[in-house]
Short mmCIF file of C-alpha atoms and ligand atoms in Angstrom, two decimals:
data_model
loop_
_atom_site.label_atom_id
_atom_site.label_comp_id
_atom_site.label_asym_id
_atom_site.label_seq_id
_atom_site.Cartn_x
_atom_site.Cartn_y
_atom_site.Cartn_z
CA MET P 15 45.27 -35.91 -51.00
CA GLU P 16 42.36 -35.58 -48.62
CA LYS P 17 41.56 -31.98 -47.98
CA ILE P 18 40.76 -30.07 -44.80
CA LEU P 19 38.06 -27.54 -45.67
CA ILE P 20 38.23 -24.31 -43.69
CA THR P 21 35.07 -22.23 -44.03
CA GLY P 22 33.09 -19.36 -42.53
CA HIS P 23 29.31 -19.07 -42.50
CA LYS P 24 26.66 -18.82 -45.23
CA ILE P 25 26.11 -15.33 -46.63
CA PRO P 26 29.74 -14.67 -45.75
CA ASP P 27 30.89 -11.40 -44.26
CA THR P 28 34.44 -10.09 -44.31
CA ASP P 29 35.38 -11.91 -41.09
CA SER P 30 34.15 -15.25 -42.44
CA ILE P 31 36.20 -14.94 -45.63
CA CYS P 32 39.32 -13.38 -44.14
CA SER P 33 39.47 -15.73 -41.11
CA ALA P 34 39.17 -18.71 -43.44
CA ILE P 35 42.05 -17.51 -45.60
CA SER P 36 44.35 -16.44 -42.80
CA TYR P 37 43.74 -19.57 -40.74
CA THR P 38 44.44 -21.69 -43.82
CA GLU P 39 47.75 -19.83 -44.23
CA LEU P 40 48.61 -20.56 -40.61
CA LYS P 41 47.82 -24.27 -41.14
CA HIS P 42 50.12 -24.29 -44.20
CA ALA P 43 52.88 -22.63 -42.18
CA GLN P 44 52.43 -25.40 -39.61
CA GLY P 45 52.89 -28.05 -42.30
CA VAL P 46 49.21 -28.88 -42.80
CA GLU P 47 49.44 -28.53 -46.55
CA ASN P 48 46.03 -30.02 -47.33
CA ALA P 49 44.09 -27.13 -45.72
CA VAL P 50 41.92 -25.24 -48.22
CA ALA P 51 40.20 -21.90 -47.65
CA CYS P 52 36.52 -22.11 -48.57
CA ARG P 53 33.38 -19.95 -48.71
CA LEU P 54 29.67 -20.78 -48.73
CA GLY P 55 28.43 -17.87 -50.82
CA LYS P 56 29.10 -14.76 -52.79
CA VAL P 57 31.78 -12.40 -51.55
CA SER P 58 30.43 -8.95 -50.56
CA ARG P 59 31.67 -5.68 -52.06
CA GLU P 60 33.41 -4.82 -48.83
CA THR P 61 35.19 -8.18 -48.70
CA GLN P 62 36.21 -7.94 -52.34
CA TYR P 63 37.77 -4.58 -51.59
CA ALA P 64 39.94 -6.17 -48.90
CA LEU P 65 40.88 -9.15 -51.10
CA ASP P 66 41.87 -6.84 -53.98
CA HIS P 67 43.78 -4.48 -51.69
CA PHE P 68 45.94 -7.21 -50.22
CA GLY P 69 46.17 -9.34 -53.33
CA ALA P 70 44.28 -12.38 -52.02
CA GLU P 71 42.41 -14.99 -54.06
CA THR P 72 38.70 -15.61 -53.51
CA PRO P 73 38.29 -18.83 -51.48
CA LEU P 74 36.95 -22.00 -53.07
CA PHE P 75 33.12 -22.10 -53.28
CA LEU P 76 31.75 -25.02 -51.30
CA ASP P 77 28.26 -26.24 -52.27
CA ASN P 78 28.12 -28.94 -49.57
CA VAL P 79 30.29 -31.21 -47.45
CA ASN P 80 28.54 -34.50 -48.26
CA PRO P 81 30.68 -37.63 -48.06
CA ASP P 82 32.73 -38.71 -51.07
CA ALA P 83 31.32 -41.41 -53.37
CA ASP P 84 33.21 -44.09 -51.41
CA GLY P 85 31.62 -42.86 -48.13
CA THR P 86 34.68 -41.01 -46.88
CA LYS P 87 33.61 -38.13 -44.61
CA LYS P 88 34.82 -34.60 -45.44
CA LYS P 89 37.02 -32.95 -42.83
CA VAL P 90 35.92 -29.45 -41.93
CA ILE P 91 37.10 -26.57 -39.76
CA LEU P 92 34.45 -23.96 -39.03
CA VAL P 93 35.47 -20.34 -38.43
CA ASP P 94 33.22 -17.42 -37.36
CA HIS P 95 30.14 -19.62 -36.77
CA ASN P 96 28.95 -22.82 -35.17
CA GLU P 97 25.14 -22.81 -35.51
CA ARG P 98 23.75 -25.59 -37.73
CA PHE P 99 21.72 -23.31 -40.07
CA GLN P 100 24.84 -21.29 -40.83
CA THR P 101 27.09 -24.30 -41.52
CA PRO P 102 27.73 -25.97 -44.90
CA ASP P 103 24.97 -28.29 -46.12
CA GLY P 104 25.77 -31.91 -45.25
CA ILE P 105 27.69 -30.98 -42.07
CA GLU P 106 25.86 -33.79 -40.17
CA ASN P 107 27.76 -36.29 -42.29
CA ALA P 108 31.12 -34.54 -42.09
CA LYS P 109 33.87 -34.60 -39.51
CA ILE P 110 34.29 -31.25 -37.74
CA LEU P 111 37.89 -31.02 -36.64
CA GLU P 112 37.86 -27.54 -35.10
CA VAL P 113 35.66 -24.49 -34.46
CA ILE P 114 37.14 -21.00 -34.02
CA ASP P 115 34.43 -18.52 -33.15
CA HIS P 116 33.24 -15.50 -31.19
CA HIS P 117 29.46 -16.13 -31.21
CA LYS P 118 27.13 -17.90 -28.82
CA PHE P 119 27.35 -21.65 -29.07
CA ASN P 120 24.73 -24.03 -30.34
CA LEU P 121 26.77 -27.00 -31.45
CA ILE P 122 26.47 -30.65 -30.64
CA THR P 123 28.98 -33.10 -32.10
CA ASP P 124 29.42 -36.89 -32.02
CA GLU P 125 33.15 -36.71 -31.57
CA PRO P 126 35.70 -34.67 -29.68
CA LEU P 127 36.96 -31.58 -31.40
CA LYS P 128 39.14 -28.56 -30.82
CA ILE P 129 37.19 -25.38 -29.96
CA VAL P 130 38.84 -21.98 -29.66
CA ALA P 131 36.30 -19.37 -28.67
CA ASP P 132 36.35 -16.03 -26.88
CA THR P 133 34.26 -12.94 -26.37
CA VAL P 134 36.30 -10.74 -28.66
CA GLY P 135 34.97 -8.58 -31.46
CA CYS P 136 36.16 -10.74 -34.34
CA THR P 137 37.21 -14.26 -35.19
CA SER P 138 40.32 -12.90 -36.88
CA THR P 139 41.45 -11.55 -33.47
CA ILE P 140 41.49 -15.15 -32.27
CA VAL P 141 43.25 -16.37 -35.43
CA TYR P 142 45.93 -13.74 -34.91
CA ARG P 143 46.31 -14.92 -31.31
CA LEU P 144 46.85 -18.45 -32.66
CA TYR P 145 49.62 -17.14 -34.97
CA LYS P 146 51.32 -15.59 -31.97
CA GLN P 147 50.93 -18.72 -29.86
CA ALA P 148 52.53 -20.73 -32.70
CA GLY P 149 55.37 -18.22 -33.00
CA ILE P 150 54.55 -17.65 -36.62
CA THR P 151 54.48 -14.19 -38.26
CA PRO P 152 51.52 -13.81 -40.66
CA SER P 153 52.25 -12.88 -44.27
CA LYS P 154 51.54 -9.32 -45.35
CA ARG P 155 48.44 -10.58 -47.05
CA ALA P 156 47.09 -12.54 -44.07
CA ALA P 157 47.85 -9.61 -41.76
CA GLY P 158 45.94 -7.24 -44.03
CA LEU P 159 42.97 -9.58 -44.23
CA MET P 160 42.79 -10.13 -40.47
CA MET P 161 43.03 -6.38 -39.92
CA SER P 162 40.19 -5.86 -42.44
CA ALA P 163 38.02 -8.43 -40.69
CA ILE P 164 38.48 -6.80 -37.26
CA ILE P 165 37.76 -3.34 -38.66
CA SER P 166 34.64 -4.69 -40.35
CA ASP P 167 33.23 -6.60 -37.36
CA THR P 168 33.93 -3.79 -34.88
CA LEU P 169 32.93 -0.93 -37.20
CA LEU P 170 36.43 0.54 -36.67
CA PHE P 171 36.19 -0.03 -32.87
CA LYS P 172 32.78 1.73 -32.54
CA SER P 173 30.80 -1.44 -31.92
CA PRO P 174 30.01 -2.32 -28.27
CA THR P 175 31.46 -5.80 -29.02
CA CYS P 176 34.98 -4.36 -29.53
CA THR P 177 37.63 -5.28 -26.93
CA PRO P 178 41.12 -3.89 -26.23
CA GLU P 179 42.60 -7.03 -27.78
CA ASP P 180 40.80 -6.24 -31.07
CA VAL P 181 42.24 -2.72 -31.08
CA GLU P 182 45.74 -3.94 -30.25
CA ALA P 183 45.52 -6.62 -32.94
CA VAL P 184 44.64 -4.04 -35.62
CA LYS P 185 47.56 -1.83 -34.58
CA GLU P 186 50.02 -4.74 -34.79
CA LEU P 187 48.55 -6.20 -37.97
CA SER P 188 48.58 -2.81 -39.73
CA LYS P 189 52.35 -2.69 -39.33
CA LEU P 190 52.77 -6.25 -40.59
CA ALA P 191 50.49 -5.48 -43.53
CA GLY P 192 52.33 -2.29 -44.50
CA GLU P 193 49.09 -0.37 -44.02
CA GLU P 194 49.97 1.76 -41.02
CA ASN P 195 47.18 4.26 -41.57
CA TYR P 196 44.53 1.71 -40.63
CA GLU P 197 41.94 4.39 -39.89
CA GLU P 198 42.03 5.76 -43.39
CA TYR P 199 42.05 2.28 -44.87
CA GLY P 200 39.26 1.18 -42.52
CA MET P 201 37.01 4.06 -43.53
CA LYS P 202 37.49 3.17 -47.19
CA LEU P 203 36.68 -0.45 -46.44
CA LEU P 204 33.49 0.41 -44.53
CA ILE P 205 32.44 2.93 -47.16
CA GLU P 206 32.78 0.22 -49.78
CA GLY P 207 30.54 -2.02 -47.70
CA THR P 208 27.74 0.49 -47.26
CA THR P 209 27.99 2.42 -50.50
CA LEU P 210 24.72 3.53 -52.00
CA SER P 211 26.32 4.72 -55.19
CA ASP P 212 24.96 1.81 -57.21
CA LYS P 213 21.38 2.51 -56.09
CA THR P 214 18.81 4.86 -57.64
CA PRO P 215 17.23 7.53 -55.40
CA ASP P 216 13.93 5.62 -55.39
CA GLU P 217 15.75 2.42 -54.35
CA ILE P 218 17.49 4.26 -51.51
CA ILE P 219 14.27 5.68 -50.09
CA THR P 220 12.39 2.36 -50.31
CA MET P 221 15.12 -0.09 -49.22
CA ASP P 222 13.81 0.05 -45.68
CA MET P 223 10.66 2.16 -45.64
CA LYS P 224 7.67 1.86 -43.30
CA GLU P 225 4.38 3.73 -43.15
CA PHE P 226 2.85 5.03 -39.93
CA ASP P 227 -0.44 6.62 -38.96
CA MET P 228 0.32 9.48 -36.59
CA ASN P 229 -2.94 10.78 -35.20
CA GLY P 230 -4.53 11.08 -38.64
CA LYS P 231 -1.35 11.99 -40.50
CA THR P 232 0.22 9.42 -42.80
CA VAL P 233 3.99 9.39 -42.45
CA ALA P 234 6.56 7.35 -44.37
CA ILE P 235 9.85 6.83 -42.56
CA ALA P 236 12.75 5.28 -44.46
CA GLN P 237 16.18 4.49 -43.07
CA VAL P 238 19.57 3.81 -44.67
CA ASN P 239 22.84 2.95 -42.95
CA THR P 240 26.03 4.39 -44.33
CA VAL P 241 29.45 5.69 -43.37
CA ASP P 242 29.27 8.17 -46.22
CA THR P 243 26.55 10.59 -45.19
CA LYS P 244 28.17 13.33 -47.24
CA GLY P 245 27.98 11.19 -50.39
CA THR P 246 24.35 10.39 -49.62
CA LEU P 247 23.47 14.02 -48.93
CA SER P 248 25.12 15.09 -52.16
CA MET P 249 22.14 13.38 -53.81
CA GLN P 250 19.70 15.45 -51.74
CA ALA P 251 17.88 17.03 -54.70
CA ASP P 252 17.31 13.66 -56.34
CA LEU P 253 16.28 12.00 -53.07
CA GLU P 254 13.78 14.83 -52.39
CA LYS P 255 12.33 14.42 -55.85
CA ALA P 256 11.88 10.66 -55.29
CA MET P 257 10.32 11.37 -51.86
CA ASN P 258 7.94 13.92 -53.33
CA ASP P 259 6.95 11.52 -56.12
CA ARG P 260 5.99 9.01 -53.38
CA ILE P 261 4.10 11.70 -51.46
CA ASN P 262 2.11 12.58 -54.57
CA ALA P 263 1.41 8.93 -55.42
CA LYS P 264 0.46 7.84 -51.88
CA GLY P 265 -0.90 11.00 -50.28
CA TYR P 266 1.60 11.04 -47.40
CA ASP P 267 1.64 14.07 -45.14
CA LEU P 268 5.33 13.64 -44.59
CA PHE P 269 8.21 11.60 -45.91
CA VAL P 270 11.18 11.23 -43.63
CA LEU P 271 14.49 9.71 -44.63
CA ILE P 272 16.82 8.83 -41.78
CA ILE P 273 20.41 8.66 -43.04
CA THR P 274 22.26 6.88 -40.23
CA ASP P 275 26.01 7.26 -39.89
CA ILE P 276 27.07 3.93 -38.39
CA VAL P 277 30.49 5.21 -37.39
CA LYS P 278 29.40 8.50 -35.81
CA ALA P 279 26.31 6.84 -34.31
CA GLY P 280 23.88 9.53 -35.28
CA SER P 281 21.58 10.41 -38.18
CA TYR P 282 20.77 13.12 -40.66
CA VAL P 283 17.07 13.47 -41.11
CA LEU P 284 15.73 14.61 -44.46
CA ALA P 285 12.06 15.54 -44.50
CA THR P 286 9.63 16.61 -47.24
CA GLY P 287 5.89 17.10 -47.23
CA LYS P 288 3.37 19.36 -45.55
CA SER P 289 3.97 18.32 -41.93
CA PRO P 290 7.65 18.92 -41.16
CA GLU P 291 6.67 20.12 -37.68
CA LEU P 292 6.47 16.46 -36.60
CA VAL P 293 10.23 16.28 -37.06
CA GLU P 294 10.97 19.72 -35.60
CA LYS P 295 8.77 19.25 -32.52
CA GLY P 296 9.65 15.58 -32.14
CA PHE P 297 13.39 16.12 -32.06
CA LYS P 298 13.48 19.73 -30.94
CA VAL P 299 15.41 20.81 -34.02
CA THR P 300 15.00 23.37 -36.75
CA LEU P 301 15.14 21.98 -40.27
CA GLU P 302 17.51 23.86 -42.52
CA ASN P 303 17.20 23.08 -46.17
CA ASN P 304 14.93 20.21 -45.04
CA THR P 305 17.67 18.54 -42.98
CA ALA P 306 18.95 18.35 -39.45
CA TRP P 307 21.55 16.23 -37.59
CA LEU P 308 20.15 14.03 -34.81
CA GLU P 309 22.95 13.22 -32.39
CA GLY P 310 22.85 9.67 -31.04
CA VAL P 311 19.78 8.66 -33.02
CA VAL P 312 20.28 5.26 -34.73
CA SER P 313 17.07 3.34 -34.08
CA ARG P 314 13.87 4.13 -35.93
CA LYS P 315 11.89 1.90 -33.63
CA LYS P 316 13.17 3.32 -30.37
CA GLN P 317 14.43 6.80 -31.15
CA VAL P 318 12.39 8.12 -34.11
CA VAL P 319 8.83 6.86 -34.20
CA PRO P 320 7.92 7.45 -30.53
CA PHE P 321 9.04 11.09 -30.59
CA MET P 322 7.30 11.92 -33.84
CA LEU P 323 4.16 10.18 -32.59
CA GLU P 324 4.28 12.29 -29.46
CA ALA P 325 4.71 15.43 -31.58
CA SER P 326 1.63 14.51 -33.65
CA LYS P 327 -0.73 14.61 -30.65
MN1 LIG R 424 32.76 -12.38 -37.01
#
Protein backbone atom coordinates (compact mmCIF):
# COMPACT_ATOMS: atom_id res chain seq x y z
CA MET A 1 0.00 0.00 0.00
CA GLU A 2 1.18 3.51 -0.77
CA LYS A 3 2.56 5.15 2.33
CA ILE A 4 2.10 8.60 3.79
CA LEU A 5 5.46 9.65 5.22
CA ILE A 6 5.24 11.90 8.28
CA THR A 7 8.55 13.53 9.14
CA GLY A 8 10.21 16.34 11.10
CA HIS A 9 13.29 18.25 10.01
CA LYS A 10 16.90 17.28 9.36
CA ILE A 11 19.14 17.01 12.43
CA PRO A 12 15.97 16.11 14.33
CA ASP A 13 15.23 17.45 17.78
CA THR A 14 12.80 15.95 20.27
CA ASP A 15 9.82 17.89 18.85
CA SER A 16 10.51 16.67 15.31
CA ILE A 17 10.65 13.04 16.35
CA CYS A 18 7.83 13.08 18.91
CA SER A 19 5.45 15.13 16.75
CA ALA A 20 6.00 12.73 13.84
CA ILE A 21 5.21 9.71 16.03
CA SER A 22 2.21 11.19 17.81
CA TYR A 23 0.70 12.65 14.64
CA THR A 24 1.13 9.27 12.94
CA GLU A 25 -0.77 7.66 15.84
CA LEU A 26 -3.56 10.21 15.41
CA LYS A 27 -3.74 9.39 11.70
CA HIS A 28 -3.98 5.68 12.53
CA ALA A 29 -6.77 6.38 15.01
CA GLN A 30 -8.57 8.25 12.25
CA GLY A 31 -8.32 5.25 9.93
CA VAL A 32 -5.35 6.44 7.90
CA GLU A 33 -3.48 3.19 8.32
CA ASN A 34 -0.78 3.90 5.75
CA ALA A 35 0.78 6.78 7.74
CA VAL A 36 4.38 6.06 8.77
CA ALA A 37 6.44 8.04 11.28
CA CYS A 38 9.83 8.97 9.79
CA ARG A 39 13.03 10.80 10.69
CA LEU A 40 15.77 12.43 8.61
CA GLY A 41 18.71 11.82 10.92
CA LYS A 42 20.14 10.39 14.09
CA VAL A 43 18.03 10.61 17.24
CA SER A 44 19.62 12.78 19.97
CA ARG A 45 20.39 11.55 23.49
CA GLU A 46 17.53 13.63 24.86
CA THR A 47 15.05 12.22 22.35
CA GLN A 48 16.23 8.66 22.97
CA TYR A 49 15.57 9.18 26.66
CA ALA A 50 11.96 10.13 25.91
CA LEU A 51 11.49 7.22 23.48
CA ASP A 52 12.86 4.73 26.01
CA HIS A 53 10.87 6.21 28.88
CA PHE A 54 7.56 5.88 27.08
CA GLY A 55 8.37 2.70 25.18
CA ALA A 56 8.30 4.14 21.68
CA GLU A 57 10.08 2.84 18.58
CA THR A 58 12.58 4.99 16.70
CA PRO A 59 10.88 6.29 13.53
CA LEU A 60 11.86 4.97 10.10
CA PHE A 61 14.98 6.62 8.65
CA LEU A 62 14.20 8.42 5.41
CA ASP A 63 17.13 9.07 3.06
CA ASN A 64 15.04 10.88 0.44
CA VAL A 65 11.51 11.21 -0.94
CA ASN A 66 12.38 10.73 -4.62
CA PRO A 67 9.60 9.27 -6.81
CA ASP A 68 9.25 5.50 -7.07
CA ALA A 69 10.77 3.70 -10.07
CA ASP A 70 7.43 3.94 -11.91
CA GLY A 71 7.36 7.73 -11.35
CA THR A 72 4.78 7.69 -8.53
CA LYS A 73 5.31 10.68 -6.26
CA LYS A 74 5.83 10.07 -2.54
CA LYS A 75 3.19 11.54 -0.25
CA VAL A 76 4.65 13.52 2.64
CA ILE A 77 3.43 15.35 5.73
CA LEU A 78 5.94 17.79 7.24
CA VAL A 79 5.89 18.47 10.97
CA ASP A 80 7.97 21.04 12.89
CA HIS A 81 9.47 22.61 9.74
CA ASN A 82 8.65 23.95 6.31
CA GLU A 83 11.86 25.50 4.96
CA ARG A 84 13.32 23.77 1.92
CA PHE A 85 16.81 23.19 3.33
CA GLN A 86 15.35 21.40 6.36
CA THR A 87 13.01 19.13 4.34
CA PRO A 88 13.78 15.65 3.03
CA ASP A 89 15.93 15.50 -0.12
CA GLY A 90 13.76 15.14 -3.22
CA ILE A 91 10.84 17.12 -1.71
CA GLU A 92 10.47 19.08 -4.97
CA ASN A 93 9.33 15.85 -6.64
CA ALA A 94 7.06 14.72 -3.81
CA LYS A 95 3.48 15.60 -2.93
CA ILE A 96 3.23 17.55 0.33
CA LEU A 97 -0.17 16.77 1.83
CA GLU A 98 0.09 18.76 5.04
CA VAL A 99 2.39 20.97 7.11
CA ILE A 100 2.05 21.29 10.89
CA ASP A 101 4.48 23.83 12.25
CA HIS A 102 5.31 26.67 14.64
CA HIS A 103 8.14 28.37 12.71
CA LYS A 104 8.24 31.20 10.22
CA PHE A 105 7.06 30.15 6.79
CA ASN A 106 9.11 29.91 3.65
CA LEU A 107 7.23 27.36 1.60
CA ILE A 108 5.93 27.51 -1.95
CA THR A 109 3.98 24.58 -3.33
CA ASP A 110 2.46 23.71 -6.72
CA GLU A 111 -0.71 22.30 -5.25
CA PRO A 112 -3.13 23.07 -2.44
CA LEU A 113 -2.33 21.56 0.92
CA LYS A 114 -3.47 21.60 4.51
CA ILE A 115 -1.44 23.88 6.78
CA VAL A 116 -1.90 23.99 10.53
CA ALA A 117 0.38 26.58 12.07
CA ASP A 118 0.41 28.71 15.17
CA THR A 119 2.71 30.78 17.32
CA VAL A 120 2.92 28.26 20.15
CA GLY A 121 6.12 26.94 21.72
CA CYS A 122 6.04 23.50 20.16
CA THR A 123 4.58 21.56 17.22
CA SER A 124 3.38 18.89 19.62
CA THR A 125 1.12 21.49 21.25
CA ILE A 126 -0.61 21.82 17.87
CA VAL A 127 -0.73 18.03 17.41
CA TYR A 128 -2.38 17.67 20.81
CA ARG A 129 -4.91 20.33 19.80
CA LEU A 130 -5.69 18.22 16.70
CA TYR A 131 -6.29 15.18 18.92
CA LYS A 132 -8.77 17.21 20.95
CA GLN A 133 -10.49 18.58 17.86
CA ALA A 134 -10.87 15.01 16.57
CA GLY A 135 -12.25 13.85 19.92
CA ILE A 136 -9.50 11.25 20.21
CA THR A 137 -7.58 10.58 23.43
CA PRO A 138 -3.86 10.03 22.78
CA SER A 139 -2.28 6.78 23.93
CA LYS A 140 -0.10 6.90 27.04
CA ARG A 141 2.90 6.70 24.78
CA ALA A 142 1.83 9.52 22.44
CA ALA A 143 0.89 11.70 25.42
CA GLY A 144 4.32 11.14 26.97
CA LEU A 145 6.10 11.96 23.75
CA MET A 146 4.11 15.16 23.13
CA MET A 147 4.74 16.23 26.71
CA SER A 148 8.48 15.57 26.24
CA ALA A 149 8.55 17.62 23.04
CA ILE A 150 6.87 20.61 24.68
CA ILE A 151 9.20 20.47 27.68
CA SER A 152 12.19 20.28 25.34
CA ASP A 153 11.15 23.12 23.01
CA THR A 154 10.14 25.46 25.86
CA LEU A 155 13.00 24.50 28.23
CA LEU A 156 10.39 23.57 30.83
CA PHE A 157 8.41 26.79 30.17
CA LYS A 158 11.46 29.06 30.61
CA SER A 159 11.79 29.96 26.93
CA PRO A 160 10.25 33.27 25.80
CA THR A 161 8.48 31.24 23.07
CA CYS A 162 6.34 29.38 25.64
CA THR A 163 2.59 30.15 25.69
CA PRO A 164 -0.16 29.32 28.22
CA GLU A 165 -1.44 26.66 25.80
CA ASP A 166 1.94 24.88 25.97
CA VAL A 167 1.83 24.85 29.77
CA GLU A 168 -1.78 23.63 29.85
CA ALA A 169 -0.98 20.92 27.30
CA VAL A 170 1.89 19.57 29.42
CA LYS A 171 -0.34 19.47 32.51
CA GLU A 172 -3.05 17.52 30.68
CA LEU A 173 -0.63 15.24 28.82
CA SER A 174 1.27 14.40 32.01
CA LYS A 175 -1.92 12.91 33.45
CA LEU A 176 -2.66 10.96 30.27
CA ALA A 177 0.94 9.70 30.22
CA GLY A 178 0.90 8.62 33.87
CA GLU A 179 3.83 10.95 34.51
CA GLU A 180 2.19 13.49 36.79
CA ASN A 181 5.45 14.86 38.16
CA TYR A 182 6.30 16.46 34.83
CA GLU A 183 8.78 18.88 36.38
CA GLU A 184 10.94 16.11 37.74
CA TYR A 185 10.68 14.15 34.51
CA GLY A 186 11.35 17.32 32.49
CA MET A 187 14.53 18.10 34.39
CA LYS A 188 15.78 14.56 33.77
CA LEU A 189 14.98 14.93 30.08
CA LEU A 190 16.79 18.27 29.76
CA ILE A 191 19.75 17.02 31.76
CA GLU A 192 20.05 14.09 29.37
CA GLY A 193 20.06 16.53 26.46
CA THR A 194 22.83 18.72 27.81
CA THR A 195 24.91 16.24 29.75
CA LEU A 196 28.63 16.77 29.62
CA SER A 197 29.36 13.48 31.36
CA ASP A 198 30.65 11.85 28.17
CA LYS A 199 33.13 14.69 27.54
CA THR A 200 36.68 15.08 28.86
CA PRO A 201 37.56 18.28 30.79
CA ASP A 202 39.64 19.51 27.83
CA GLU A 203 36.69 18.89 25.47
CA ILE A 204 34.37 20.82 27.77
CA ILE A 205 36.63 23.88 27.95
CA THR A 206 37.25 23.95 24.19
CA MET A 207 33.76 23.09 22.84
CA ASP A 208 33.00 26.77 22.46
CA MET A 209 36.14 28.76 23.32
CA LYS A 210 37.20 32.13 21.97
CA GLU A 211 40.33 34.23 22.55
CA PHE A 212 40.23 37.95 23.20
CA ASP A 213 42.82 40.68 23.51
CA MET A 214 41.82 42.88 26.43
CA ASN A 215 44.10 45.89 26.48
CA GLY A 216 47.24 43.81 26.23
CA LYS A 217 45.96 40.85 28.21
CA THR A 218 45.14 37.64 26.40
CA VAL A 219 41.94 36.10 27.71
CA ALA A 220 40.28 32.83 26.72
CA ILE A 221 36.56 32.66 27.37
CA ALA A 222 34.76 29.35 26.97
CA GLN A 223 31.06 28.70 27.44
CA VAL A 224 29.00 25.56 28.02
CA ASN A 225 25.22 25.27 28.33
CA THR A 226 23.83 22.83 30.84
CA VAL A 227 20.97 22.23 33.25
CA ASP A 228 23.34 20.37 35.53
CA THR A 229 25.69 23.05 36.82
CA LYS A 230 26.27 21.01 39.99
CA GLY A 231 27.45 18.03 37.96
CA THR A 232 29.71 20.28 35.91
CA LEU A 233 31.13 22.01 38.99
CA SER A 234 31.81 18.64 40.61
CA MET A 235 34.55 18.37 37.97
CA GLN A 236 36.03 21.72 39.01
CA ALA A 237 39.50 20.39 39.89
CA ASP A 238 39.82 18.60 36.54
CA LEU A 239 38.43 21.58 34.64
CA GLU A 240 40.92 23.91 36.34
CA LYS A 241 43.78 21.58 35.48
CA ALA A 242 42.72 21.58 31.82
CA MET A 243 42.39 25.38 31.89
CA ASN A 244 45.82 25.78 33.46
CA ASP A 245 47.34 23.43 30.88
CA ARG A 246 45.94 25.73 28.16
CA ILE A 247 47.24 28.81 29.99
CA ASN A 248 50.72 27.30 30.14
CA ALA A 249 50.64 26.22 26.49
CA LYS A 250 49.22 29.49 25.09
CA GLY A 251 50.41 32.11 27.56
CA TYR A 252 46.92 33.35 28.45
CA ASP A 253 46.61 35.85 31.29
CA LEU A 254 43.23 34.44 32.18
CA PHE A 255 41.03 31.50 31.30
CA VAL A 256 37.33 31.96 31.97
CA LEU A 257 34.77 29.18 31.74
CA ILE A 258 31.15 30.33 31.71
CA ILE A 259 28.89 27.49 32.82
CA THR A 260 25.43 28.62 31.78
CA ASP A 261 22.36 27.17 33.46
CA ILE A 262 19.75 27.29 30.68
CA VAL A 263 16.89 26.74 33.10
CA LYS A 264 17.88 29.24 35.79
CA ALA A 265 19.07 31.69 33.11
CA GLY A 266 22.34 32.57 34.79
CA SER A 267 25.92 31.37 34.82
CA TYR A 268 28.69 30.20 37.08
CA VAL A 269 32.00 31.68 36.13
CA LEU A 270 35.14 29.68 36.76
CA ALA A 271 38.38 31.62 36.31
CA THR A 272 42.06 30.68 36.51
CA GLY A 273 45.21 32.59 35.64
CA LYS A 274 47.00 35.68 36.84
CA SER A 275 44.32 38.29 36.03
CA PRO A 276 41.15 37.24 37.90
CA GLU A 277 40.48 40.94 38.63
CA LEU A 278 38.99 41.24 35.12
CA VAL A 279 36.17 38.99 36.30
CA GLU A 280 35.84 40.54 39.75
CA LYS A 281 35.84 44.13 38.50
CA GLY A 282 33.85 43.33 35.38
CA PHE A 283 30.98 41.66 37.21
CA LYS A 284 31.41 43.31 40.61
CA VAL A 285 31.77 39.93 42.33
CA THR A 286 34.31 38.29 44.61
CA LEU A 287 35.59 34.96 43.39
CA GLU A 288 35.45 32.27 46.03
CA ASN A 289 37.38 29.13 45.22
CA ASN A 290 37.76 30.65 41.71
CA THR A 291 34.00 30.76 41.10
CA ALA A 292 31.04 33.11 41.34
CA TRP A 293 27.38 33.06 40.27
CA LEU A 294 26.40 35.65 37.67
CA GLU A 295 22.66 36.20 37.88
CA GLY A 296 20.97 36.71 34.50
CA VAL A 297 24.17 36.30 32.49
CA VAL A 298 23.67 33.96 29.53
CA SER A 299 25.30 35.71 26.58
CA ARG A 300 29.08 35.84 26.21
CA LYS A 301 28.80 38.34 23.38
CA LYS A 302 26.48 40.77 25.15
CA GLN A 303 26.93 40.14 28.86
CA VAL A 304 30.49 38.89 29.40
CA VAL A 305 33.01 40.29 26.95
CA PRO A 306 31.98 43.99 27.15
CA PHE A 307 32.20 44.07 30.96
CA MET A 308 35.55 42.31 31.15
CA LEU A 309 36.88 44.56 28.39
CA GLU A 310 35.78 47.61 30.38
CA ALA A 311 37.49 46.20 33.50
CA SER A 312 40.75 45.75 31.57
CA LYS A 313 41.08 49.47 30.78
MN1 LIG B 1 9.66 22.55 17.44
